[in-house]
Short mmCIF file of C-alpha atoms in Angstrom, two decimals:
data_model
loop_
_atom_site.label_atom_id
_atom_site.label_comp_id
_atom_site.label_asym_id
_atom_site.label_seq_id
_atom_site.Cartn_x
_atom_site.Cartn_y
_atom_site.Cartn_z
CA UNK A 1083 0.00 0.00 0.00
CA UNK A 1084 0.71 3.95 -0.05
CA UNK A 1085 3.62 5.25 2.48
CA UNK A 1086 4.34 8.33 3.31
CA UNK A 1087 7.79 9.01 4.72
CA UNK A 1088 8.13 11.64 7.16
CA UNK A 1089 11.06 13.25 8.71
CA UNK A 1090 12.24 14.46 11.58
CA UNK A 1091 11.06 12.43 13.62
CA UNK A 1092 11.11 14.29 16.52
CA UNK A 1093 13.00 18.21 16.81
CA UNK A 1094 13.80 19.67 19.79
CA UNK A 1095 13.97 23.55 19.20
CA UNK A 1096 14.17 27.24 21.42
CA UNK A 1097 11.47 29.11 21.53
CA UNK A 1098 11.02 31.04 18.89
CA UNK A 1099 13.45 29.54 15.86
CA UNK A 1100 11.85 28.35 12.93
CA UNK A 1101 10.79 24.99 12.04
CA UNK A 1102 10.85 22.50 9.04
CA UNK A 1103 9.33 19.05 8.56
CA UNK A 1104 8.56 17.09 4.97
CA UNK A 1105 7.01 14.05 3.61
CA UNK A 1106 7.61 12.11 0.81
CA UNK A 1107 6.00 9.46 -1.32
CA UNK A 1108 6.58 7.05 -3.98
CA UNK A 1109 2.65 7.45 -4.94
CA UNK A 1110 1.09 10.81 -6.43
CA UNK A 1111 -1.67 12.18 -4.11
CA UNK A 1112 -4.42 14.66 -5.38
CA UNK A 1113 -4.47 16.24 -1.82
CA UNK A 1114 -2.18 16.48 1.17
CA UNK A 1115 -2.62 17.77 4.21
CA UNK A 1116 -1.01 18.82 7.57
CA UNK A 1117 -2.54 18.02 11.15
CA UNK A 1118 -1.76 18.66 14.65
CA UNK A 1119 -2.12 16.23 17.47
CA UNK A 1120 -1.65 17.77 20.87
CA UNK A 1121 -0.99 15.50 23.87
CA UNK A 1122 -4.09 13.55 24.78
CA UNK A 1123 -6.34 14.67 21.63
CA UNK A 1124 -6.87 13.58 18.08
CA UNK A 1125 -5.47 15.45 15.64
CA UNK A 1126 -6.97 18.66 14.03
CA UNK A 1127 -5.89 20.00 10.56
CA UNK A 1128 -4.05 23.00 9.89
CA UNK A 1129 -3.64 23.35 6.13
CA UNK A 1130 -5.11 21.60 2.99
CA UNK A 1131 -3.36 21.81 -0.51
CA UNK A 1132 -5.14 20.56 -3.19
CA UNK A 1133 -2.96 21.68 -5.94
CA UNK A 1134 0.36 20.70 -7.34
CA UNK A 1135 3.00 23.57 -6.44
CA UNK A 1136 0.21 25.65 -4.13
CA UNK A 1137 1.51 27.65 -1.28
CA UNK A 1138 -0.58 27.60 1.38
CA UNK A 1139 -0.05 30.21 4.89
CA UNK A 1140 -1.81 29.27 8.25
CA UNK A 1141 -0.69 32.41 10.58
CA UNK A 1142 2.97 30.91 11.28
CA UNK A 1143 2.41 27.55 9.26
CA UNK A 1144 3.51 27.29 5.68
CA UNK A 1145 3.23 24.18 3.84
CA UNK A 1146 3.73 23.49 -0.01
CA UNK A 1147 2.24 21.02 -2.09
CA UNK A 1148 5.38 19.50 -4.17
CA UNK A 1149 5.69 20.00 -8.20
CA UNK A 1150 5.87 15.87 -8.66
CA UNK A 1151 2.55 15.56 -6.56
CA UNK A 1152 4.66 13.11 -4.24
CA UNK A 1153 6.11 15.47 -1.63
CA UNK A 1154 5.38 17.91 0.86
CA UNK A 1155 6.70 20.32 3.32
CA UNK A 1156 5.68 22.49 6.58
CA UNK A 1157 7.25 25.39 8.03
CA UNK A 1158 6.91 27.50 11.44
CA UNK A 1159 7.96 30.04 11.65
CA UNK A 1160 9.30 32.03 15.25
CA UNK A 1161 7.89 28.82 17.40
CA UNK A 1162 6.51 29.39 20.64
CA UNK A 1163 5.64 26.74 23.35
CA UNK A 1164 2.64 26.01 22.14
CA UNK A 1165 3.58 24.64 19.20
CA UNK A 1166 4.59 21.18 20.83
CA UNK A 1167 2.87 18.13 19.56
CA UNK A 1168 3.33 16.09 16.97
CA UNK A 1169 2.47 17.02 13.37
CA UNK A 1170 1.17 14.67 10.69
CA UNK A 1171 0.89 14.77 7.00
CA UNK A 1172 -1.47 12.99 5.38
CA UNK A 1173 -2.26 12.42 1.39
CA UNK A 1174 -5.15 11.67 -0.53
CA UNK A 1175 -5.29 9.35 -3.28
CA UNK A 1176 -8.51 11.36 -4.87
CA UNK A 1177 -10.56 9.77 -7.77
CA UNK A 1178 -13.32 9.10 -5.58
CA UNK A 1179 -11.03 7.73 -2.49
CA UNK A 1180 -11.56 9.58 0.58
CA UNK A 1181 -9.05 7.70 2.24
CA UNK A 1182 -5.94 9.33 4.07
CA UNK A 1183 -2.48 7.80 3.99
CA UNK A 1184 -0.79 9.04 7.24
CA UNK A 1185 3.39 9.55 7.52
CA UNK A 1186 4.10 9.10 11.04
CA UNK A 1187 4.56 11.93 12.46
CA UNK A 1188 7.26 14.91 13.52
CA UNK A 1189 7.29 14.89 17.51
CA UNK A 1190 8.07 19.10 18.42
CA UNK A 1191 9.52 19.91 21.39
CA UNK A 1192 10.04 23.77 21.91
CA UNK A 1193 12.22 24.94 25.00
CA UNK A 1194 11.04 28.53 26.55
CA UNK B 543 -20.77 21.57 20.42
CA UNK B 544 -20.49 19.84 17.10
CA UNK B 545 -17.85 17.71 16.08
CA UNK B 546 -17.14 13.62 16.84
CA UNK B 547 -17.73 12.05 20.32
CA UNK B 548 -16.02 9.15 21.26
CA UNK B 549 -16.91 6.98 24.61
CA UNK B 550 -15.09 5.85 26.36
CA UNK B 551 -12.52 8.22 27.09
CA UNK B 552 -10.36 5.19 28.67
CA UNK B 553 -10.80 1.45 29.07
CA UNK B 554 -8.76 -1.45 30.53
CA UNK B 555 -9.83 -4.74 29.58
CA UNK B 556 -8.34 -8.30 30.43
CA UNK B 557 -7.34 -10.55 27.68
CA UNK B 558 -10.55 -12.16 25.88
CA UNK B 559 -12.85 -9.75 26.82
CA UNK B 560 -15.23 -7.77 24.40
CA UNK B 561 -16.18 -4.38 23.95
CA UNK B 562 -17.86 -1.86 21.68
CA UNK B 563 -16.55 1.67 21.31
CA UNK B 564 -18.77 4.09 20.07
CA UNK B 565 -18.69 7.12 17.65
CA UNK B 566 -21.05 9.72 17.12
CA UNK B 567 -21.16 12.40 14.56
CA UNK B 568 -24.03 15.54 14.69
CA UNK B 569 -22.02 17.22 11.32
CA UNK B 570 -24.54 15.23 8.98
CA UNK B 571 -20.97 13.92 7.35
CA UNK B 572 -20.97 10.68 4.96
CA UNK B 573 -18.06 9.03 5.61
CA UNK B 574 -16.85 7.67 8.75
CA UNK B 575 -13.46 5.95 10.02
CA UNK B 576 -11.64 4.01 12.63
CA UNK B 577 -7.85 4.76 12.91
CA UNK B 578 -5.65 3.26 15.64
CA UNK B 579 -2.27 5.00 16.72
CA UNK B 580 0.32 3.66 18.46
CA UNK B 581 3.63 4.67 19.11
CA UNK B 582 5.99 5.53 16.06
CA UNK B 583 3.17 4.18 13.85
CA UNK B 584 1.49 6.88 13.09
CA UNK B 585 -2.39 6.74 12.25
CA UNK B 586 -3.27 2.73 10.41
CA UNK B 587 -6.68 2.74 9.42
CA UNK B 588 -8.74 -0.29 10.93
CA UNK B 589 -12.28 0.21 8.93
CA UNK B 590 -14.61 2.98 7.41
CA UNK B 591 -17.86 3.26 6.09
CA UNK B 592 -18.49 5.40 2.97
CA UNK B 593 -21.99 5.73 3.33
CA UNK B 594 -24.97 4.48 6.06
CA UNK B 595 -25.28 1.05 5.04
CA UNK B 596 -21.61 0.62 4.18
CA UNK B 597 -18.75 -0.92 5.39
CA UNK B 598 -15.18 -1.52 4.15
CA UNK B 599 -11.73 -3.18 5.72
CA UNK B 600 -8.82 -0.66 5.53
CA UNK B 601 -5.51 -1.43 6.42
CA UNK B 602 -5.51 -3.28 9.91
CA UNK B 603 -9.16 -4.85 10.27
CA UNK B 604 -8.19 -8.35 11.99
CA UNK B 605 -9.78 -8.75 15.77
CA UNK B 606 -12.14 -6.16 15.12
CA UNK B 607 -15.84 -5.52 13.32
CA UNK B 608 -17.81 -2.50 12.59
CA UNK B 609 -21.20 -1.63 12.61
CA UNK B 610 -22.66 1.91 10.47
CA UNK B 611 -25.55 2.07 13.11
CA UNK B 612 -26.87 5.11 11.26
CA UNK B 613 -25.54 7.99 9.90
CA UNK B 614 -24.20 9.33 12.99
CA UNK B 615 -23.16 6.38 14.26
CA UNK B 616 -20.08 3.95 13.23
CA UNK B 617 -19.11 1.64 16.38
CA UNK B 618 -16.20 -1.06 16.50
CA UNK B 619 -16.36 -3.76 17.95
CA UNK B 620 -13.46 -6.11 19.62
CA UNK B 621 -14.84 -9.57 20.33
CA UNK B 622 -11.73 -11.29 22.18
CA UNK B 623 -8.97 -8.84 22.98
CA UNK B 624 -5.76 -8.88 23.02
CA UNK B 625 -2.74 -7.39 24.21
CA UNK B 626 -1.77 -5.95 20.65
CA UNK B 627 -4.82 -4.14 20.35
CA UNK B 628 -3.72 -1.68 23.02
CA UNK B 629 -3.56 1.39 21.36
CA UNK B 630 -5.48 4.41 20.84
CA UNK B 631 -8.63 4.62 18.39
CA UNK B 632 -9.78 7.46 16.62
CA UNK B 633 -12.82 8.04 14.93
CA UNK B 634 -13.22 10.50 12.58
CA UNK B 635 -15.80 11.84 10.06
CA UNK B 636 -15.70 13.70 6.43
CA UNK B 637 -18.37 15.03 4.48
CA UNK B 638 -18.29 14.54 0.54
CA UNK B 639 -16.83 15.73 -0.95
CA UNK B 640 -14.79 17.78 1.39
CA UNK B 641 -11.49 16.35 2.34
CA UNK B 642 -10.75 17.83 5.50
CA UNK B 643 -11.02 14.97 8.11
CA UNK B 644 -12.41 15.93 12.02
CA UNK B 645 -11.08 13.58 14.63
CA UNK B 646 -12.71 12.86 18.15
CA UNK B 647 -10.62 12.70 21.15
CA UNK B 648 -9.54 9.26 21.25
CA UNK B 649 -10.01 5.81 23.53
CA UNK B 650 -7.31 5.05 24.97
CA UNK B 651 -7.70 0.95 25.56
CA UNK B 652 -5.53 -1.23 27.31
CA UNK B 653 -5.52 -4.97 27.60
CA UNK B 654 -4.07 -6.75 29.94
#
């Protein structure tokens, strides 16, 4: 099946440097997107991209829907403590699959 | 407040034992889905249902069943349980043909 490969793993940062995290796939995805889990909830989305190359802002969050279809980054920008959690991207196969493919995350850590 | 309710919050069980955990959805979405998570796994989905009426295996589906009660309601079901089914589920609903998934808080179920 579809994998998404996403990396860090886990960053541990200062409060208030910026922050990069990417995923990767050998499949092409019609939509990927970026969620937030914080500790003890499910996750909640942050940014949808829907088209190849799209540039999508969130307040601090930037994310970018790769040229190829099978990649995808997030920045944050000046992080602040509550920014922990982990992050997710997820992709969508599209054609009439709702599905989600899920990388495994990007722990955050951000010292004060 | 709308959005996905999941119950129970937190459940031990001993080895054999069955349970049901419940979802419920007041968003009038379509599609439903059960996710597990467990650690460095990410999100593997277990089973969803398309439509009321509907059911389909996704990735991980062994030691558990579904049932689409109606269209707010998608429970699963673990007949005899077993340590590797500790984890935490997540339901989560989408409406069609929106992509933007909305997760409940989790169950967090451990079996002993």
């Amino acid at each position: 099946g579809q994998q998404l490969n996403q990396s860090p793993q886990s960053m541990f940062i200062q409060e208030g440097e910026d922050v990069s995290m990417n995923c990767t796939s050998s499949s092409i995805f019609n939509t990927w997107l970026w969620y937030k889990q914080d500790p003890g909830e499910g996750p909640v989305l942050l940014i949808a991209l829907y088209k190849a190359g799209e540039l999508t802002s969130n307040g601090r969050l930037t994310a970018q829907f790769g040229i190829t279809r099978k990649d995808s980054f997030l920045n944050i920008s000046a992080s602040i403590p509550s920014d922990v959690g982990i992050y997710f991207c997820a992709g969508q196969l599209g054609g009439g699959s709702e599905k989600l493919v899920f990388g495994k995350g990007t722990k955050l850590t951000v010292n004060p | 407040n709308a959005g996905v309710t999941q119950t129970p919050k937190f459940q031990v069980l001993k080895t054999g034992q069955s349970m049901t955990l419940q979802c419920a959805q007041d968003m009038n979405h379509n599609s439903m889905y059960w996710y597990r998570q467990d650690p460095g796994m990410g999100l593997r989905l277990i089973y969803y249902s398309a439509s009321e009426g509907t059911t389909d295996k996704g990735e991980v589906p062994n030691g558990y069943n579904v049932s689409r009660l109606n269209k707010r309601e998608f429970s699963l079901r673990l007949e005899s349980a077993a340590p590797s089914q500790t984890s935490v589920y997540f339901c989560a609903s989408i409406p069609w043909p929106n992509y933007g998934y909305t997760f409940g808080s989790g169950t967090r179920l451990t079996v002993v």
